[in-house]
C-alpha cells in the first residue's frame, strides 16, 4: 500500500509540472509505467537501480507522449521527479518534528496524517509546478529553441545518472556480477544522454534547413513581386506607345494615302509584334496555382528562364489549391529540378523548357522537361552522391531531392530521357498525405 501511494505522489508531482494538461488516461499510463519501473526499489531493495529505472521511464514517457513538446516533457518530467523527492522529504521531516512517534503509530491517526501529507504534497508541487512552467515555458530567449531543451535534458540526465551511480550504489564487494550490472547501467545512462544530444543536433539541422528554404521562398516571392511591377510598367509604356501609333496612323488615313499607310504598317507597326510576343512571359496560367509559395517560385524561375533566352512553355489547365505535401519540401524539389533544367537547356542551341501541372482525381501531376546535350548520361548515375555534369558542382541537388521524395509515401518520381529531352515526372497522390 505504501508503495502504491509513493508512486501515486510521484505521478502527481510530474503531472503538476507537465508542459501540457495531462489527461486521466495519460496519468494512468504514467502511473503504471512508474510503478513497473520502480519495482526494484521496494521489492528488490535496489534503490539506485530502481531510481534510474524511474528516470528512464519518465524520459521514455515524455518522448512518446507528444512529439511537438517531447524535449520539454522529458525536462519537466525529470524536474518533477526531483521535486517529488524534495517535497516528500520536507513534509516527512516536518511531520516527524510535530507529531510524536507513538501517536504516529496509531492506525486511524496515521491514516489521517497520511491523507493530509498527500494533500499538502499536491498543493506544494502544484505551486512550484506553475512557477517552473511560467519561468521555463515562456518561450523567450534560447528556451524557445527546441535543441536547447534537448541539451538541458542531456545535462539533467547526466547529473542524475552520475549522482545515482557514483554516490548511492554501494561498493562492488568483489562481485563480478554486480560490477557487470553497474557498468551496464552506467552505459545505459550515458547512451540516453547521447540520444538527447543527437536529437538536439538533428532538430538544429532540420530547423536550419527549413529556415533556408523559407528564406529562399521569400526571395522568390520578392522576385515575383518585382517582375509583376516590371510587367505593369511595361504595360503602361505599351499603352502610351499604342496611343502614339494610332495618332501616327491617323495622318495617313486623313490623307487617304493607303500605300504609305501600308508601308508604315509593315515597316514600323508589324515588327512590334515580335517585341510584344517576346515580352509575353506566358505566366497567365500560373494564376491557376492556389499556393502562393509555389506560384512565386515557379514565376521567378520561369521569368528567369525566359530572360535567359529559353523558350518557355507552361501548361496548367486546372486550378491547383493543394499539392498533398509540405510546401517547403515541394519548393526545394521544384527549385532543384528547375535550376538543373535551366542550366541544361542553356547549353543547347535552341533552349526549351516545359512545365505541366495537371490536377486529376488521384492527385497532382508535375512534369518538368528540358532539352539538353546528350553526352551519354545514364539515369542510374543521377542520384549518386558527388555525380554532376557541371564542373565545380558537388552534385548533391538531385540526391537531396530524392531523399525528400523518399520520405513521402504518396509521392512518386519518374525520370526519363528521350530524343534529347530530359523529363522529371512527379506524381503527388491522395493515397496517403504527409507520409513523413
CSV table of C-alpha atoms in Angstrom, one decimal:
chain,number,residue,atom,x,y,z
A,1,UNK,CA,0.0,0.0,0.0
A,2,UNK,CA,2.8,2.4,0.9
A,3,UNK,CA,4.5,1.6,-2.5
A,4,UNK,CA,1.2,2.4,-4.4
A,5,UNK,CA,0.9,5.8,-2.6
A,6,UNK,CA,4.5,6.7,-3.1
A,7,UNK,CA,4.2,6.2,-6.9
A,8,UNK,CA,0.9,8.0,-6.9
A,9,UNK,CA,2.6,11.0,-5.3
A,10,UNK,CA,5.4,10.8,-7.9
A,11,UNK,CA,2.8,10.8,-10.7
A,12,UNK,CA,1.0,13.8,-9.1
A,13,UNK,CA,4.3,15.8,-9.0
A,14,UNK,CA,5.1,15.0,-12.6
A,15,UNK,CA,1.5,15.8,-13.7
A,16,UNK,CA,1.7,19.2,-11.9
A,17,UNK,CA,4.9,20.2,-13.8
A,18,UNK,CA,3.9,18.7,-17.2
A,19,UNK,CA,4.0,21.3,-20.0
A,20,UNK,CA,0.5,20.5,-21.2
A,21,UNK,CA,-2.6,19.4,-19.4
A,22,UNK,CA,-2.4,15.7,-18.7
A,23,UNK,CA,-5.5,13.6,-19.4
A,24,UNK,CA,-6.7,11.0,-17.0
A,25,UNK,CA,-5.7,8.3,-19.4
A,26,UNK,CA,-2.2,9.7,-19.7
A,27,UNK,CA,-2.0,10.0,-15.9
A,28,UNK,CA,-2.9,6.3,-15.5
A,29,UNK,CA,-0.3,5.2,-18.1
A,30,UNK,CA,2.4,7.3,-16.4
A,31,UNK,CA,1.5,5.8,-13.0
A,32,UNK,CA,1.6,2.2,-14.4
A,33,UNK,CA,5.0,2.9,-16.1
A,34,UNK,CA,6.5,4.4,-12.9
A,35,UNK,CA,5.1,1.5,-10.8
A,36,UNK,CA,6.6,-1.1,-13.1
A,37,UNK,CA,9.9,0.6,-13.4
A,38,UNK,CA,10.2,1.3,-9.7
A,39,UNK,CA,9.6,-2.3,-8.6
A,40,UNK,CA,13.3,-2.9,-7.8
A,41,UNK,CA,13.2,0.0,-5.2
A,42,UNK,CA,10.7,-1.7,-2.9
A,43,UNK,CA,10.7,-5.4,-3.9
A,44,UNK,CA,14.4,-6.0,-4.5
A,45,UNK,CA,15.9,-3.3,-2.3
A,46,UNK,CA,17.9,-1.9,-5.2
A,47,UNK,CA,17.3,1.8,-4.6
A,48,UNK,CA,19.8,3.3,-7.1
A,49,UNK,CA,18.8,0.8,-9.8
A,50,UNK,CA,15.1,1.4,-9.3
A,51,UNK,CA,15.5,5.2,-9.2
A,52,UNK,CA,17.4,5.0,-12.5
A,53,UNK,CA,14.6,2.9,-13.9
A,54,UNK,CA,12.0,5.5,-12.8
A,55,UNK,CA,14.0,8.3,-14.5
A,56,UNK,CA,14.3,6.2,-17.7
A,57,UNK,CA,10.5,5.6,-17.6
A,58,UNK,CA,9.9,9.3,-17.3
A,59,UNK,CA,12.2,10.0,-20.3
A,60,UNK,CA,10.5,7.4,-22.4
A,61,UNK,CA,7.0,8.6,-21.5
A,62,UNK,CA,8.0,12.2,-22.3
A,63,UNK,CA,9.4,11.2,-25.7
A,64,UNK,CA,6.4,9.2,-26.9
A,65,UNK,CA,3.6,11.2,-25.4
A,66,UNK,CA,3.8,14.3,-27.7
A,67,UNK,CA,6.4,14.8,-30.4
A,68,UNK,CA,5.7,18.5,-30.5
A,69,UNK,CA,6.9,19.0,-26.9
A,70,UNK,CA,8.9,15.9,-26.3
A,71,UNK,CA,12.0,17.7,-25.1
A,72,UNK,CA,10.0,19.9,-22.7
A,73,UNK,CA,8.2,16.8,-21.5
A,74,UNK,CA,11.4,15.0,-20.6
A,75,UNK,CA,12.9,18.0,-18.9
A,76,UNK,CA,9.8,18.8,-16.8
A,77,UNK,CA,9.3,15.1,-16.0
A,78,UNK,CA,12.8,14.9,-14.5
A,79,UNK,CA,12.3,18.1,-12.7
A,80,UNK,CA,9.0,16.7,-11.3
A,81,UNK,CA,10.9,13.6,-10.2
A,82,UNK,CA,13.4,15.7,-8.2
A,83,UNK,CA,10.6,17.9,-6.9
A,84,UNK,CA,8.7,14.9,-5.7
A,85,UNK,CA,11.6,13.6,-3.7
A,86,UNK,CA,12.4,17.0,-2.2
A,87,UNK,CA,8.8,17.8,-1.3
A,88,UNK,CA,8.2,14.4,0.2
A,89,UNK,CA,11.4,14.5,2.3
A,90,UNK,CA,10.5,18.0,3.5
A,91,UNK,CA,6.9,17.0,4.6
A,92,UNK,CA,8.2,13.8,6.2
A,93,UNK,CA,10.8,15.7,8.3
A,94,UNK,CA,8.2,18.4,9.2
A,95,UNK,CA,5.7,15.7,10.3
A,96,UNK,CA,8.2,13.9,12.4
A,97,UNK,CA,9.1,17.1,14.2
A,98,UNK,CA,5.5,17.9,15.0
A,99,UNK,CA,3.9,14.5,15.7
A,100,UNK,CA,5.3,12.1,18.4
A,101,UNK,CA,6.3,8.7,17.2
A,102,UNK,CA,3.8,6.9,19.5
A,103,UNK,CA,0.9,9.0,18.1
A,104,UNK,CA,2.0,8.3,14.5
A,105,UNK,CA,1.7,4.6,15.0
A,106,UNK,CA,-2.0,4.8,15.8
A,107,UNK,CA,-3.9,3.3,12.9
A,108,UNK,CA,-6.6,5.9,12.3
A,109,UNK,CA,-4.5,8.9,13.2
A,110,UNK,CA,-1.7,7.6,10.9
A,111,UNK,CA,-4.2,7.3,8.0
A,112,UNK,CA,-5.4,10.9,8.6
A,113,UNK,CA,-1.9,12.2,8.7
A,114,UNK,CA,-1.1,10.4,5.5
A,115,UNK,CA,-4.1,12.0,3.7
A,116,UNK,CA,-3.0,15.4,4.9
A,117,UNK,CA,0.5,14.6,3.8
A,118,UNK,CA,-0.7,13.8,0.3
A,119,UNK,CA,-2.9,16.9,0.1
A,120,UNK,CA,-0.1,19.2,1.2
A,121,UNK,CA,2.3,17.4,-1.2
A,122,UNK,CA,-0.2,18.0,-4.1
A,123,UNK,CA,-0.5,21.7,-3.4
A,124,UNK,CA,3.2,22.2,-2.9
A,125,UNK,CA,4.1,20.5,-6.2
A,126,UNK,CA,1.2,22.3,-7.9
A,127,UNK,CA,2.5,25.7,-6.8
A,128,UNK,CA,6.1,25.0,-7.7
A,129,UNK,CA,5.0,23.4,-11.0
A,130,UNK,CA,3.2,26.6,-12.0
A,131,UNK,CA,6.2,28.7,-11.1
A,132,UNK,CA,8.5,26.5,-13.1
A,133,UNK,CA,6.3,26.4,-16.1
A,134,UNK,CA,6.0,30.1,-16.0
A,135,UNK,CA,9.7,30.5,-15.9
A,136,UNK,CA,10.8,27.8,-18.3
A,137,UNK,CA,8.0,27.5,-20.8
A,138,UNK,CA,7.6,31.2,-21.5
A,139,UNK,CA,9.2,30.7,-25.0
A,140,UNK,CA,11.7,33.5,-24.5
A,141,UNK,CA,15.4,33.6,-25.3
A,142,UNK,CA,17.2,30.4,-26.0
A,143,UNK,CA,14.4,28.4,-24.4
A,144,UNK,CA,12.3,28.9,-27.5
A,145,UNK,CA,14.7,26.7,-29.4
A,146,UNK,CA,13.9,23.0,-29.3
A,147,UNK,CA,17.5,21.9,-29.4
A,148,UNK,CA,18.2,23.9,-26.2
A,149,UNK,CA,15.7,21.7,-24.4
A,150,UNK,CA,17.4,18.5,-25.7
A,151,UNK,CA,20.7,19.9,-24.3
A,152,UNK,CA,19.1,20.6,-20.9
A,153,UNK,CA,17.7,17.1,-20.9
A,154,UNK,CA,21.1,15.6,-21.6
A,155,UNK,CA,22.7,17.7,-18.8
A,156,UNK,CA,19.9,16.8,-16.3
A,157,UNK,CA,20.1,13.1,-17.1
A,158,UNK,CA,23.9,13.1,-16.9
A,159,UNK,CA,23.8,14.8,-13.5
A,160,UNK,CA,21.1,12.4,-12.1
A,161,UNK,CA,22.9,9.4,-13.5
A,162,UNK,CA,26.2,10.4,-12.1
A,163,UNK,CA,24.7,11.1,-8.7
A,164,UNK,CA,22.9,7.7,-8.6
A,165,UNK,CA,25.8,5.6,-9.7
A,166,UNK,CA,28.7,7.4,-8.0
A,167,UNK,CA,27.0,8.2,-4.7
A,168,UNK,CA,24.2,5.8,-3.9
A,169,UNK,CA,25.5,2.5,-5.4
A,170,UNK,CA,27.5,0.5,-2.8
A,171,UNK,CA,30.9,-0.9,-3.4
A,172,UNK,CA,31.4,-3.8,-5.7
A,173,UNK,CA,32.5,-6.2,-2.8
A,174,UNK,CA,34.4,-8.3,-5.2
A,175,UNK,CA,31.3,-9.4,-7.1
A,176,UNK,CA,31.9,-9.7,-10.8
A,177,UNK,CA,28.1,-9.9,-11.4
A,178,UNK,CA,27.4,-6.6,-9.6
A,179,UNK,CA,30.3,-5.0,-11.4
A,180,UNK,CA,28.9,-6.0,-14.8
A,181,UNK,CA,25.4,-4.9,-13.7
A,182,UNK,CA,26.7,-1.5,-12.6
A,183,UNK,CA,28.7,-0.9,-15.7
A,184,UNK,CA,25.7,-1.9,-17.9
A,185,UNK,CA,23.5,0.7,-16.1
A,186,UNK,CA,26.3,3.3,-16.5
A,187,UNK,CA,26.4,2.7,-20.2
A,188,UNK,CA,22.6,2.8,-20.5
A,189,UNK,CA,22.5,6.2,-18.7
A,190,UNK,CA,25.2,7.6,-20.9
A,191,UNK,CA,23.6,6.2,-24.1
A,192,UNK,CA,20.4,8.1,-23.1
A,193,UNK,CA,22.5,11.2,-22.7
A,194,UNK,CA,23.9,10.7,-26.2
A,195,UNK,CA,20.4,10.1,-27.5
A,196,UNK,CA,19.3,13.6,-26.4
A,197,UNK,CA,22.4,15.2,-27.8
A,198,UNK,CA,21.8,13.6,-31.1
A,199,UNK,CA,18.2,14.7,-31.1
A,200,UNK,CA,19.3,18.2,-30.3
A,201,UNK,CA,21.7,18.2,-33.3
A,202,UNK,CA,19.1,16.7,-35.6
A,203,UNK,CA,16.5,19.2,-34.6
A,204,UNK,CA,19.0,22.0,-35.1
A,205,UNK,CA,19.8,20.7,-38.6
A,206,UNK,CA,16.2,20.4,-39.6
A,207,UNK,CA,15.4,23.9,-38.4
A,208,UNK,CA,18.4,25.2,-40.3
A,209,UNK,CA,17.1,23.5,-43.5
A,210,UNK,CA,13.6,24.8,-43.0
A,211,UNK,CA,14.9,28.4,-42.4
A,212,UNK,CA,17.0,28.3,-45.5
A,213,UNK,CA,14.0,27.0,-47.5
A,214,UNK,CA,11.7,29.7,-46.1
A,215,UNK,CA,14.3,32.4,-46.9
A,216,UNK,CA,14.5,31.0,-50.5
A,217,UNK,CA,10.7,31.1,-50.8
A,218,UNK,CA,10.6,34.7,-49.5
A,219,UNK,CA,13.3,35.7,-52.0
A,220,UNK,CA,11.3,34.0,-54.8
A,221,UNK,CA,8.2,35.9,-53.7
A,222,UNK,CA,10.1,39.2,-53.8
A,223,UNK,CA,11.4,38.4,-57.3
A,224,UNK,CA,7.8,37.5,-58.3
A,225,UNK,CA,6.6,40.9,-57.0
A,226,UNK,CA,9.4,42.8,-58.7
A,227,UNK,CA,8.6,41.1,-62.0
A,228,UNK,CA,5.0,41.9,-61.7
A,229,UNK,CA,5.8,45.5,-61.2
A,230,UNK,CA,8.1,45.4,-64.2
A,231,UNK,CA,5.4,43.9,-66.3
A,232,UNK,CA,2.9,46.5,-65.1
A,233,UNK,CA,5.3,49.3,-66.1
A,234,UNK,CA,5.8,47.6,-69.5
A,235,UNK,CA,2.0,47.6,-70.0
A,236,UNK,CA,1.7,51.3,-69.2
A,237,UNK,CA,4.5,52.0,-71.6
A,238,UNK,CA,2.8,49.9,-74.3
A,239,UNK,CA,-0.5,51.8,-73.7
A,240,UNK,CA,1.3,55.1,-74.2
A,241,UNK,CA,3.1,53.8,-77.4
A,242,UNK,CA,-0.2,52.4,-78.6
A,243,UNK,CA,-1.8,55.8,-78.5
A,244,UNK,CA,1.1,57.4,-80.4
A,245,UNK,CA,0.8,54.7,-83.0
A,246,UNK,CA,-2.8,55.4,-83.6
A,247,UNK,CA,-2.1,59.1,-83.9
A,248,UNK,CA,0.6,58.5,-86.4
A,249,UNK,CA,-1.7,56.3,-88.5
A,250,UNK,CA,-4.5,58.9,-88.4
A,251,UNK,CA,-2.4,61.2,-90.6
A,252,UNK,CA,-2.2,58.7,-93.4
A,253,UNK,CA,-5.9,57.9,-93.0
A,254,UNK,CA,-7.0,61.5,-93.2
A,255,UNK,CA,-4.9,61.9,-96.4
A,256,UNK,CA,-6.3,58.6,-97.8
A,257,UNK,CA,-2.7,57.6,-98.5
A,258,UNK,CA,-3.2,53.8,-98.4
A,259,UNK,CA,0.2,52.9,-99.9
A,260,UNK,CA,2.1,55.0,-97.4
A,261,UNK,CA,-0.1,53.6,-94.6
A,262,UNK,CA,0.7,50.1,-95.8
A,263,UNK,CA,4.4,50.8,-95.8
A,264,UNK,CA,4.3,52.4,-92.4
A,265,UNK,CA,2.4,49.4,-91.0
A,266,UNK,CA,4.8,46.8,-92.5
A,267,UNK,CA,7.9,48.7,-91.5
A,268,UNK,CA,7.0,50.2,-88.2
A,269,UNK,CA,4.0,48.5,-86.6
A,270,UNK,CA,4.1,44.9,-87.6
A,271,UNK,CA,7.7,44.3,-86.2
A,272,UNK,CA,6.4,45.4,-82.8
A,273,UNK,CA,4.5,42.1,-82.8
A,274,UNK,CA,7.8,40.2,-82.1
A,275,UNK,CA,8.6,42.6,-79.2
A,276,UNK,CA,5.1,42.0,-77.7
A,277,UNK,CA,5.5,38.2,-78.1
A,278,UNK,CA,8.9,38.3,-76.5
A,279,UNK,CA,7.6,40.3,-73.6
A,280,UNK,CA,4.7,37.8,-73.0
A,281,UNK,CA,6.1,35.6,-70.2
A,282,UNK,CA,3.2,33.1,-70.6
A,283,UNK,CA,2.5,33.5,-66.9
A,284,UNK,CA,-1.2,33.7,-67.2
A,285,UNK,CA,-1.7,30.0,-66.4
A,286,UNK,CA,0.3,30.3,-63.2
A,287,UNK,CA,-2.8,32.1,-61.8
A,288,UNK,CA,-4.2,28.5,-61.5
A,289,UNK,CA,-1.7,27.8,-58.7
A,290,UNK,CA,-3.5,28.5,-55.4
A,291,UNK,CA,-0.4,28.0,-53.2
A,292,UNK,CA,1.4,31.4,-53.1
A,293,UNK,CA,4.8,29.9,-52.2
A,294,UNK,CA,4.8,27.6,-55.2
A,295,UNK,CA,3.4,30.2,-57.5
A,296,UNK,CA,6.1,32.7,-56.6
A,297,UNK,CA,8.8,30.1,-57.0
A,298,UNK,CA,7.5,29.0,-60.5
A,299,UNK,CA,7.1,32.6,-61.6
A,300,UNK,CA,10.6,33.6,-60.6
A,301,UNK,CA,12.1,30.6,-62.3
A,302,UNK,CA,10.1,30.9,-65.5
A,303,UNK,CA,10.8,34.6,-65.8
A,304,UNK,CA,14.5,34.0,-65.3
A,305,UNK,CA,14.4,31.2,-67.9
A,306,UNK,CA,12.6,33.5,-70.4
A,307,UNK,CA,15.0,36.4,-69.8
A,308,UNK,CA,17.9,33.9,-70.4
A,309,UNK,CA,16.7,33.2,-73.9
A,310,UNK,CA,14.9,30.0,-73.2
A,311,UNK,CA,11.6,29.1,-75.0
A,312,UNK,CA,9.3,28.5,-72.0
A,313,UNK,CA,6.0,26.5,-72.3
A,314,UNK,CA,3.6,26.4,-69.3
A,315,UNK,CA,0.5,24.3,-69.2
A,316,UNK,CA,-1.7,24.4,-66.1
A,317,UNK,CA,-5.2,23.9,-67.4
A,318,UNK,CA,-7.0,23.5,-64.0
A,319,UNK,CA,-6.7,25.3,-60.6
A,320,UNK,CA,-4.5,23.5,-58.1
A,321,UNK,CA,-5.1,24.6,-54.4
A,322,UNK,CA,-3.2,21.7,-52.6
A,323,UNK,CA,-0.1,19.7,-53.5
A,324,UNK,CA,-0.6,16.9,-50.9
A,325,UNK,CA,2.9,17.5,-49.4
A,326,UNK,CA,4.7,20.1,-47.3
A,327,UNK,CA,5.2,23.3,-49.4
A,328,UNK,CA,8.7,23.8,-48.1
A,329,UNK,CA,9.8,20.4,-49.3
A,330,UNK,CA,8.0,20.8,-52.6
A,331,UNK,CA,9.6,24.2,-53.2
A,332,UNK,CA,13.0,22.7,-52.5
A,333,UNK,CA,12.4,19.9,-55.0
A,334,UNK,CA,11.0,22.1,-57.7
A,335,UNK,CA,13.8,24.6,-57.2
A,336,UNK,CA,16.4,21.9,-57.8
A,337,UNK,CA,14.6,20.5,-60.8
A,338,UNK,CA,14.1,23.9,-62.5
A,339,UNK,CA,17.6,25.1,-61.8
A,340,UNK,CA,19.0,22.0,-63.4
A,341,UNK,CA,16.6,22.2,-66.3
A,342,UNK,CA,17.6,25.9,-67.0
A,343,UNK,CA,21.3,25.2,-66.8
A,344,UNK,CA,21.0,22.1,-69.1
A,345,UNK,CA,18.8,23.9,-71.6
A,346,UNK,CA,21.2,26.9,-71.9
A,347,UNK,CA,23.9,24.5,-73.1
A,348,UNK,CA,21.8,23.7,-76.3
A,349,UNK,CA,21.4,25.8,-79.5
A,350,UNK,CA,17.6,26.0,-79.1
A,351,UNK,CA,17.0,26.0,-75.4
A,352,UNK,CA,13.5,24.9,-74.4
A,353,UNK,CA,11.7,24.2,-71.0
A,354,UNK,CA,8.3,22.8,-70.4
A,355,UNK,CA,6.2,22.9,-67.2
A,356,UNK,CA,3.0,20.9,-66.9
A,357,UNK,CA,0.9,20.7,-63.7
A,358,UNK,CA,-2.3,18.7,-64.0
A,359,UNK,CA,-4.9,18.2,-61.4
A,360,UNK,CA,-6.6,14.8,-61.6
A,361,UNK,CA,-8.7,12.5,-59.5
A,362,UNK,CA,-5.7,10.8,-58.0
A,363,UNK,CA,-3.9,14.0,-57.1
A,364,UNK,CA,-1.5,16.3,-58.9
A,365,UNK,CA,0.9,15.5,-61.7
A,366,UNK,CA,4.0,17.7,-62.2
A,367,UNK,CA,6.1,17.4,-65.3
A,368,UNK,CA,9.3,19.4,-65.9
A,369,UNK,CA,11.0,18.8,-69.3
A,370,UNK,CA,14.0,20.4,-71.0
A,371,UNK,CA,16.3,19.9,-73.9
A,372,UNK,CA,19.9,19.0,-73.2
A,373,UNK,CA,23.2,17.9,-74.7
A,374,UNK,CA,23.2,14.1,-74.5
A,375,UNK,CA,26.8,13.1,-73.7
A,376,UNK,CA,26.0,9.6,-72.7
A,377,UNK,CA,24.2,10.4,-69.5
A,378,UNK,CA,22.9,7.4,-67.6
A,379,UNK,CA,19.8,7.6,-65.4
A,380,UNK,CA,21.2,5.4,-62.6
A,381,UNK,CA,24.1,7.9,-62.1
A,382,UNK,CA,21.9,10.9,-61.4
A,383,UNK,CA,21.1,10.1,-57.7
A,384,UNK,CA,24.6,9.1,-56.8
A,385,UNK,CA,26.4,11.4,-54.3
A,386,UNK,CA,29.1,13.5,-56.0
A,387,UNK,CA,27.8,13.0,-59.5
A,388,UNK,CA,27.3,16.2,-61.6
A,389,UNK,CA,27.5,17.1,-65.2
A,390,UNK,CA,28.6,20.6,-64.2
A,391,UNK,CA,32.2,21.5,-63.5
A,392,UNK,CA,32.8,22.6,-59.9
A,393,UNK,CA,29.5,21.3,-58.6
A,394,UNK,CA,29.2,18.7,-55.8
A,395,UNK,CA,26.2,17.0,-57.4
A,396,UNK,CA,24.1,16.8,-54.2
A,397,UNK,CA,21.0,18.6,-55.5
A,398,UNK,CA,19.2,15.6,-57.1
A,399,UNK,CA,20.4,13.4,-54.2
A,400,UNK,CA,18.7,15.8,-51.7
A,401,UNK,CA,15.5,15.9,-53.8
A,402,UNK,CA,15.4,12.1,-53.9
A,403,UNK,CA,15.8,12.0,-50.1
A,404,UNK,CA,12.9,14.3,-49.7
A,405,UNK,CA,10.7,12.4,-52.1
A,406,UNK,CA,11.6,9.0,-50.4
A,407,UNK,CA,10.3,10.4,-47.1
A,408,UNK,CA,6.8,10.6,-48.5
A,409,UNK,CA,4.6,7.5,-49.2
A,410,UNK,CA,2.4,9.4,-51.6
A,411,UNK,CA,5.0,10.9,-53.9
A,412,UNK,CA,6.4,9.0,-56.9
A,413,UNK,CA,9.1,10.3,-59.3
A,414,UNK,CA,9.9,9.0,-62.8
A,415,UNK,CA,12.9,10.3,-64.7
A,416,UNK,CA,13.1,9.7,-68.5
A,417,UNK,CA,15.5,10.7,-71.3
A,418,UNK,CA,14.3,10.5,-74.9
A,419,UNK,CA,15.5,12.2,-78.1
A,420,UNK,CA,17.4,14.9,-76.4
A,421,UNK,CA,14.7,15.7,-73.9
A,422,UNK,CA,15.1,15.2,-70.2
A,423,UNK,CA,11.9,14.8,-68.2
A,424,UNK,CA,11.1,14.7,-64.4
A,425,UNK,CA,7.6,13.4,-63.8
A,426,UNK,CA,6.4,13.6,-60.2
A,427,UNK,CA,3.0,12.2,-59.0
A,428,UNK,CA,1.5,13.5,-55.8
A,429,UNK,CA,-1.3,11.2,-54.9
A,430,UNK,CA,-4.0,11.5,-52.3
A,431,UNK,CA,-3.4,7.9,-51.2
A,432,UNK,CA,-1.5,8.9,-48.0
A,433,UNK,CA,-0.9,12.5,-47.2
A,434,UNK,CA,2.2,13.7,-45.4
A,435,UNK,CA,3.9,10.3,-45.0
A,436,UNK,CA,6.9,11.8,-43.3
